[in-house]
Amino acid sequence: GNSAFASCFYLTKIEMPDSVTHLGSGVFNSCSRLKTLRLSDNLEVLPNDMFSAVDPGKSSMTEITLPLRLKTIGSNALNGRDLKTIYIPGNVETIAKRAFGGFTGTIYFNGNAPSFDPQFFNSGMTIYYPDNNSTWDSVVAQYANQGVTWIAHEVIGCNSGHDFENGICTRCGEK
């Protein structure tokens, strides 16, 4: 439910079973020591304010790979995290305003361009998007002057090396 693990200051690792299909708003608020998070592969929505209320510079998590079935990233979902790298699978269709708060790291996208709220983009972000995918052309053109570095890249499997589990890459879904 909402705020289920909020203020669990000593929580450092979560390995969510794939039987979890829904998370409530604010589920990990103030979990500043959470360093490792494996989300359920069956999540389709990252809820609003999933990680809000974590002061910048006080978070332990630096990288997150989002679930392959994910379709929506809610507002402030990863706000307050000191993430450096975010891997977004090709199924994501919608990314809400300030989904990643003041994030200025690197985002790797696979697949078609999702629908973005204009308040998603932060100056200093670097976004890698699939080369030869025309759905990105209008997004890059529309947000070219937002202080974002846009880099087209050839997507061969996933962006940072495959992590195979049961013959399927947990990052990109390639077999």
Short mmCIF file of C-alpha atoms in Angstrom, two decimals, residues 61-141:
data_model
loop_
_atom_site.label_atom_id
_atom_site.label_comp_id
_atom_site.label_asym_id
_atom_site.label_seq_id
_atom_site.Cartn_x
_atom_site.Cartn_y
_atom_site.Cartn_z
CA MET A 61 21.68 3.88 -4.81
CA THR A 62 23.55 4.99 -7.93
CA GLU A 63 22.02 2.81 -10.68
CA ILE A 64 18.63 1.29 -11.43
CA THR A 65 17.33 -0.92 -14.20
CA LEU A 66 13.59 -0.61 -14.57
CA PRO A 67 11.38 -3.68 -15.17
CA LEU A 68 10.85 -4.85 -18.74
CA ARG A 69 7.04 -4.64 -18.52
CA LEU A 70 7.07 -1.09 -17.14
CA LYS A 71 4.74 1.26 -19.04
CA THR A 72 4.38 4.35 -16.82
CA ILE A 73 6.76 6.31 -14.59
CA GLY A 74 4.85 8.55 -12.17
CA SER A 75 5.74 12.06 -11.06
CA ASN A 76 8.63 12.25 -8.62
CA ALA A 77 8.96 8.44 -8.81
CA LEU A 78 12.75 8.51 -8.39
CA ASN A 79 13.03 12.00 -6.94
CA GLY A 80 15.73 12.46 -4.33
CA ARG A 81 17.87 9.54 -5.46
CA ASP A 82 21.53 10.14 -6.19
CA LEU A 83 21.30 7.97 -9.25
CA LYS A 84 23.97 8.29 -11.91
CA THR A 85 22.49 5.85 -14.45
CA ILE A 86 18.94 4.79 -15.29
CA TYR A 87 18.09 2.05 -17.79
CA ILE A 88 14.60 2.41 -19.26
CA PRO A 89 13.13 -0.54 -21.19
CA GLY A 90 11.40 -0.22 -24.55
CA ASN A 91 7.86 -0.74 -23.19
CA VAL A 92 7.69 2.58 -21.31
CA GLU A 93 4.94 4.71 -22.85
CA THR A 94 4.61 7.65 -20.43
CA ILE A 95 7.00 9.56 -18.19
CA ALA A 96 5.43 12.12 -15.85
CA LYS A 97 6.69 15.53 -14.75
CA ARG A 98 9.75 15.54 -12.53
CA ALA A 99 9.79 11.72 -12.64
CA PHE A 100 13.46 11.78 -11.70
CA GLY A 101 13.49 15.05 -9.75
CA GLY A 102 16.74 16.95 -10.25
CA PHE A 103 18.47 14.03 -11.98
CA THR A 104 21.52 15.05 -14.03
CA GLY A 105 23.00 11.65 -14.85
CA THR A 106 22.71 9.32 -17.83
CA ILE A 107 19.55 7.67 -19.11
CA TYR A 108 19.55 4.82 -21.61
CA PHE A 109 16.36 4.24 -23.58
CA ASN A 110 15.47 1.19 -25.67
CA GLY A 111 12.52 1.18 -28.04
CA ASN A 112 10.19 3.95 -29.14
CA ALA A 113 10.10 7.37 -27.55
CA PRO A 114 7.63 7.56 -24.69
CA SER A 115 5.33 10.50 -24.08
CA PHE A 116 7.21 12.99 -21.90
CA ASP A 117 5.91 15.73 -19.66
CA PRO A 118 7.99 18.84 -20.53
CA GLN A 119 9.00 19.11 -16.86
CA PHE A 120 10.77 15.75 -17.08
CA PHE A 121 13.96 17.16 -18.61
CA ASN A 122 16.74 18.64 -16.48
CA SER A 123 19.75 20.58 -17.64
CA GLY A 124 22.79 18.33 -17.39
CA MET A 125 21.06 15.06 -18.33
CA THR A 126 22.62 12.83 -20.96
CA ILE A 127 20.08 10.77 -22.87
CA TYR A 128 21.00 7.86 -25.10
CA TYR A 129 18.19 6.99 -27.49
CA PRO A 130 17.98 4.34 -30.23
CA ASP A 131 19.52 5.35 -33.54
CA ASN A 132 17.37 4.84 -36.64
CA ASN A 133 14.15 5.13 -34.63
CA SER A 134 12.07 7.97 -36.05
CA THR A 135 9.85 8.22 -32.95
CA TRP A 136 12.74 10.06 -31.29
CA ASP A 137 13.19 12.71 -34.00
CA SER A 138 10.46 15.05 -32.77
CA VAL A 139 11.39 14.55 -29.09
CA VAL A 140 15.04 15.44 -29.70
CA ALA A 141 14.02 18.45 -31.83
#
